[in-house]
Tab-separated table of C-alpha atoms in Angstrom:
chain	number	residue	atom	x	y	z
A	283	MET	CA	100.015	155.680	150.922
A	284	TRP	CA	98.714	154.382	147.596
A	285	THR	CA	96.612	155.865	144.823
A	286	LEU	CA	94.678	154.311	141.947
A	287	ALA	CA	95.938	155.995	138.768
A	288	THR	CA	92.919	155.806	136.449
A	289	GLU	CA	93.797	158.301	133.701
A	290	THR	CA	96.610	156.234	132.200
A	291	PRO	CA	96.597	153.654	129.371
A	292	VAL	CA	97.198	150.915	131.962
A	293	PRO	CA	95.424	151.929	135.199
A	294	MET	CA	97.126	150.645	138.341
A	295	TRP	CA	97.788	151.266	141.999
A	296	ARG	CA	101.048	153.152	142.614
A	297	PRO	CA	102.553	154.717	145.757
A	298	VAL	CA	101.495	158.338	146.247
A	299	ALA	CA	105.121	159.309	146.871
A	300	PRO	CA	107.292	156.626	145.231
A	301	SER	CA	110.393	155.860	147.244
A	302	ARG	CA	113.683	156.324	145.464
A	303	GLY	CA	115.102	152.904	144.743
A	304	PHE	CA	111.854	150.916	144.342
A	305	ILE	CA	109.287	150.201	141.612
A	306	LEU	CA	105.983	149.001	143.066
A	307	ALA	CA	102.533	148.462	141.558
A	308	PHE	CA	99.282	146.529	141.825
A	309	SER	CA	97.404	145.985	138.557
A	310	THR	CA	93.675	146.324	137.921
A	311	ARG	CA	91.663	144.544	135.210
A	312	ARG	CA	91.769	147.591	132.892
A	313	GLY	CA	94.171	148.461	130.077
A	314	GLY	CA	94.582	145.162	128.226
A	315	LEU	CA	93.095	143.354	125.241
A	316	SER	CA	91.622	140.109	126.609
A	317	PRO	CA	87.926	139.457	125.800
A	318	PRO	CA	85.274	138.551	128.389
A	319	PRO	CA	85.318	136.947	130.900
A	320	TRP	CA	88.994	137.926	131.245
A	321	ASP	CA	88.480	141.503	130.117
A	322	THR	CA	90.826	143.184	129.783
A	323	LEU	CA	94.254	143.111	131.491
A	324	ASN	CA	94.389	139.415	132.351
A	325	LEU	CA	97.944	138.572	133.447
A	326	GLY	CA	97.427	134.966	134.522
A	327	ARG	CA	98.645	131.993	132.512
A	328	SER	CA	96.542	129.670	134.686
A	329	THR	CA	93.432	130.890	132.829
A	330	SER	CA	92.165	129.652	129.451
A	331	ASP	CA	92.584	133.090	127.886
A	332	ASP	CA	94.580	133.248	124.632
A	333	PRO	CA	98.293	133.072	125.601
A	334	ALA	CA	99.051	135.801	123.064
A	335	HIS	CA	96.685	138.150	124.892
A	336	ILE	CA	98.324	137.362	128.225
A	337	GLU	CA	101.822	137.997	126.880
A	338	GLU	CA	100.787	141.329	125.384
A	339	ASN	CA	99.030	142.322	128.605
A	340	ARG	CA	102.143	141.470	130.584
A	341	ARG	CA	104.302	143.481	128.204
A	342	ARG	CA	102.017	146.515	128.508
A	343	PHE	CA	102.013	146.383	132.287
A	344	LEU	CA	105.775	145.973	132.620
A	345	ASP	CA	106.445	148.631	129.976
A	346	SER	CA	104.300	151.060	131.930
A	347	LEU	CA	106.663	150.508	134.880
A	348	ALA	CA	109.803	150.794	132.731
A	349	LEU	CA	110.606	147.164	133.553
A	350	ALA	CA	111.892	144.679	130.985
A	351	PRO	CA	109.786	141.545	130.338
A	352	ALA	CA	113.062	139.637	130.050
A	353	MET	CA	113.703	140.464	133.725
A	354	LEU	CA	110.442	138.969	135.025
A	355	ALA	CA	110.407	136.500	137.923
A	356	THR	CA	107.245	134.646	138.983
A	357	ALA	CA	106.281	132.246	141.771
A	358	GLY	CA	104.535	128.893	141.383
A	359	GLN	CA	101.966	129.732	144.084
A	360	VAL	CA	100.914	126.595	145.942
A	361	HIS	CA	99.011	128.340	148.785
A	362	GLY	CA	101.801	127.745	151.274
A	363	ARG	CA	104.446	129.769	153.116
A	364	ALA	CA	107.592	128.890	151.162
A	365	VAL	CA	109.792	131.841	150.128
A	366	THR	CA	112.513	131.678	147.463
A	367	ARG	CA	115.418	134.103	147.204
A	368	ILE	CA	116.353	134.717	143.573
A	369	ALA	CA	118.947	136.654	141.591
A	370	SER	CA	117.771	136.070	138.016
A	371	PRO	CA	114.516	135.985	136.022
A	372	GLY	CA	112.386	132.898	135.546
A	373	HIS	CA	109.685	130.842	137.221
A	374	SER	CA	110.159	129.458	140.738
A	375	PRO	CA	107.765	126.548	141.363
A	376	GLY	CA	106.777	125.400	144.809
A	377	CYS	CA	106.755	128.791	146.515
A	378	ASP	CA	104.376	131.692	147.117
A	379	ALA	CA	106.876	134.495	147.694
A	380	LEU	CA	110.057	135.807	146.095
A	381	VAL	CA	112.878	137.940	147.512
A	382	THR	CA	115.690	139.638	145.617
A	383	THR	CA	118.576	142.068	145.998
A	384	THR	CA	119.102	142.287	142.217
A	385	PRO	CA	118.260	145.708	140.687
A	386	GLY	CA	115.845	145.610	137.749
A	387	LEU	CA	114.521	142.130	138.530
A	388	ALA	CA	110.700	142.325	138.543
A	389	LEU	CA	109.056	140.061	141.121
A	390	ALA	CA	105.415	139.275	140.291
A	391	VAL	CA	102.735	137.354	142.167
A	392	THR	CA	99.281	136.631	140.753
A	393	THR	CA	95.919	137.046	142.511
A	394	ALA	CA	92.160	137.123	141.936
A	395	ASP	CA	90.902	137.554	145.548
A	396	CYS	CA	93.905	136.331	147.547
A	397	MET	CA	96.021	139.027	149.170
A	398	SER	CA	99.235	140.225	147.564
A	399	ILE	CA	101.896	141.739	149.815
A	400	LEU	CA	104.933	143.764	148.747
A	401	TYR	CA	107.894	144.393	151.063
A	402	THR	CA	110.611	147.017	150.732
A	403	THR	CA	113.788	147.789	152.637
A	404	PRO	CA	117.028	149.415	151.478
A	405	GLY	CA	118.662	147.012	149.026
A	406	ALA	CA	115.916	144.362	148.831
A	407	VAL	CA	112.298	143.751	147.851
A	408	ALA	CA	109.851	140.871	148.209
A	409	ALA	CA	106.479	139.930	146.741
A	410	ALA	CA	104.140	137.425	148.386
A	411	HIS	CA	100.866	135.702	147.513
A	412	SER	CA	98.934	135.141	150.750
A	413	GLY	CA	95.408	133.731	150.646
A	414	TRP	CA	93.708	132.430	153.755
A	415	ARG	CA	95.838	129.269	153.858
A	416	GLY	CA	99.108	131.115	153.432
A	417	THR	CA	98.110	133.777	155.934
A	418	ALA	CA	97.029	131.187	158.505
A	419	ASP	CA	100.280	129.273	157.960
A	420	GLY	CA	102.422	132.371	158.476
A	421	MET	CA	103.296	133.656	155.010
A	422	PRO	CA	103.294	137.377	155.985
A	423	ARG	CA	105.961	136.733	158.625
A	424	ALA	CA	107.903	134.199	156.539
A	425	ALA	CA	108.349	136.685	153.692
A	426	LEU	CA	109.321	139.403	156.166
A	427	GLU	CA	111.999	137.219	157.739
A	428	ALA	CA	113.379	136.214	154.332
A	429	LEU	CA	113.606	139.859	153.273
A	430	CYS	CA	115.337	140.844	156.516
A	431	ALA	CA	117.851	138.015	156.088
A	432	ALA	CA	118.583	139.018	152.488
A	433	ALA	CA	119.093	142.692	153.356
A	434	GLY	CA	120.681	142.244	156.783
A	435	VAL	CA	118.149	144.493	158.499
A	436	GLY	CA	115.578	144.220	161.260
A	437	PRO	CA	111.777	144.303	160.814
A	438	ASP	CA	111.749	147.938	161.928
A	439	ARG	CA	113.450	148.867	158.623
A	440	VAL	CA	110.789	147.235	156.427
A	441	VAL	CA	107.733	148.835	154.805
A	442	VAL	CA	104.875	146.467	153.880
A	443	HIS	CA	102.149	147.103	151.279
A	444	PHE	CA	98.800	145.261	150.918
A	445	GLY	CA	97.174	145.142	147.495
A	446	PRO	CA	93.552	144.727	146.406
A	447	CYS	CA	91.998	141.520	147.767
A	448	ILE	CA	88.679	140.176	148.962
A	449	ARG	CA	87.888	141.802	152.301
A	450	ALA	CA	85.707	141.261	155.343
A	451	CYS	CA	82.763	142.986	153.635
A	452	CYS	CA	82.573	140.079	151.168
A	453	TYR	CA	84.731	137.207	152.429
A	454	GLU	CA	82.508	134.589	154.030
A	455	VAL	CA	84.238	131.479	155.378
A	456	GLY	CA	83.255	128.426	157.381
A	457	SER	CA	84.130	127.711	160.993
A	458	GLU	CA	87.002	125.429	159.925
A	459	VAL	CA	88.713	128.472	158.399
A	460	ALA	CA	87.645	130.996	161.028
A	461	GLU	CA	89.088	128.942	163.873
A	462	ARG	CA	92.580	129.326	162.425
A	463	PHE	CA	92.533	133.105	162.930
A	464	HIS	CA	92.589	135.496	165.862
A	465	PRO	CA	89.040	136.229	167.081
A	466	ASP	CA	89.437	139.921	166.206
A	467	ASP	CA	89.989	139.024	162.540
A	468	VAL	CA	86.733	137.085	162.061
A	469	LYS	CA	83.170	138.241	162.685
A	470	PRO	CA	80.010	136.062	162.785
A	471	CYS	CA	77.551	136.553	159.924
A	472	ASP	CA	74.398	134.445	159.382
A	473	GLY	CA	75.914	131.213	160.639
A	474	ARG	CA	79.220	131.759	158.867
A	475	TRP	CA	82.132	134.138	159.368
A	476	ARG	CA	83.591	137.202	157.679
A	477	LEU	CA	87.396	137.076	157.454
A	478	ASP	CA	89.626	140.164	157.458
A	479	LEU	CA	92.726	138.937	155.613
A	480	PRO	CA	94.673	142.234	155.692
A	481	GLY	CA	93.839	142.600	159.374
A	482	ALA	CA	95.227	139.140	160.103
A	483	ALA	CA	98.380	139.841	158.105
A	484	ALA	CA	98.900	143.211	159.785
A	485	ARG	CA	98.558	141.568	163.196
A	486	ALA	CA	101.233	138.996	162.345
A	487	LEU	CA	103.573	141.664	161.001
A	488	ARG	CA	103.168	143.901	164.051
A	489	GLU	CA	103.900	140.937	166.312
A	490	ALA	CA	107.049	140.301	164.236
A	491	GLY	CA	108.314	143.843	164.823
A	492	VAL	CA	106.957	145.942	161.937
A	493	GLY	CA	105.631	149.269	163.212
A	494	PRO	CA	101.968	149.933	162.380
A	495	GLU	CA	102.994	153.164	160.621
A	496	ARG	CA	105.076	151.050	158.216
A	497	ILE	CA	102.123	148.963	157.021
A	498	GLU	CA	100.324	150.497	154.025
A	499	ASP	CA	97.118	149.270	152.407
A	500	THR	CA	95.301	150.112	149.172
A	501	GLY	CA	92.039	149.294	150.958
A	502	ALA	CA	90.509	147.934	147.742
A	503	CYS	CA	88.128	144.942	147.760
A	504	THR	CA	88.275	142.787	144.635
A	505	ALA	CA	84.779	141.346	145.158
A	506	CYS	CA	83.110	144.760	145.554
A	507	GLU	CA	84.237	146.407	142.320
A	508	PRO	CA	83.786	144.256	139.180
A	509	TYR	CA	84.768	147.132	136.873
A	510	TRP	CA	88.238	147.352	138.397
A	511	TYR	CA	89.026	143.884	139.722
A	512	TYR	CA	88.855	140.186	139.034
A	513	SER	CA	87.284	138.064	141.765
A	514	HIS	CA	87.482	134.293	141.694
A	515	ARG	CA	84.669	133.989	144.225
A	516	ARG	CA	82.333	136.582	142.709
A	517	ASP	CA	82.833	135.256	139.174
A	518	ALA	CA	82.743	131.545	140.102
A	519	GLY	CA	86.267	131.004	138.781
A	520	ALA	CA	85.624	132.417	135.287
A	521	THR	CA	87.864	135.433	135.629
A	522	GLY	CA	91.332	136.843	135.019
A	523	ARG	CA	94.294	137.515	137.277
A	524	HIS	CA	96.022	140.597	138.684
A	525	TRP	CA	99.697	141.136	139.390
A	526	ALA	CA	101.555	142.677	142.287
A	527	VAL	CA	105.049	143.722	141.188
A	528	ALA	CA	108.093	144.824	143.157
A	529	ALA	CA	111.546	145.658	141.838
A	530	LEU	CA	114.663	147.471	142.925
A	531	SER	CA	115.244	150.360	140.556
A	532	PRO	CA	118.333	150.190	138.374
A	533	GLU	CA	121.366	151.645	140.132
A	534	GLY	CA	121.142	155.392	140.501
A	535	VAL	CA	117.479	155.661	139.502
């Protein structure tokens, strides 16, 4: 289970009962210093926000998790299903998910409507960016399989966490997108379709062997709540970016 911690300098989603051995969080748009339209905790370098603001926002967010900015690892995010296993900080182009078994290494993926997914199992974590293309192409399962391979465990040992994203209440797509998903994950609406991204990802993960009780969801819709979240669709692209972060705690913590 997850909770939105709002009474902190950097509000964020954190697990209700953090598991020993993992550091997990989903950011909101609050707690930074960026001006409109990126106000305030914009973490995305792909925006035209002042780079100095972005670096300070990133430092604040990582500091609030007791993670070192020097141990940050990010993914290039090309809306695919490629997963990269890493052991050191830096940027990994050409992939949308990262896996590590290195304690203290902070994996971060960036979103502004797309779904972020965090994976945990003893000795390994993963972070994935999974929009409709990645989800349709199998990213939820690809990241799961990479994590299982890195940790030497089966899917039944993995816990999966869905962050804030655009949800079926707001996510209208055309038939060319809808036809790539299971019928239960799309609903007709005024000649278009409403897509349930977390529902589609959960279906794929269950089919891959993850028990439904091991799939956790913040339930937050980025398009519904402009005070808390950036939304690329709602804001016509003029918006900031969130982070989803996963790390193995330093040994013994």
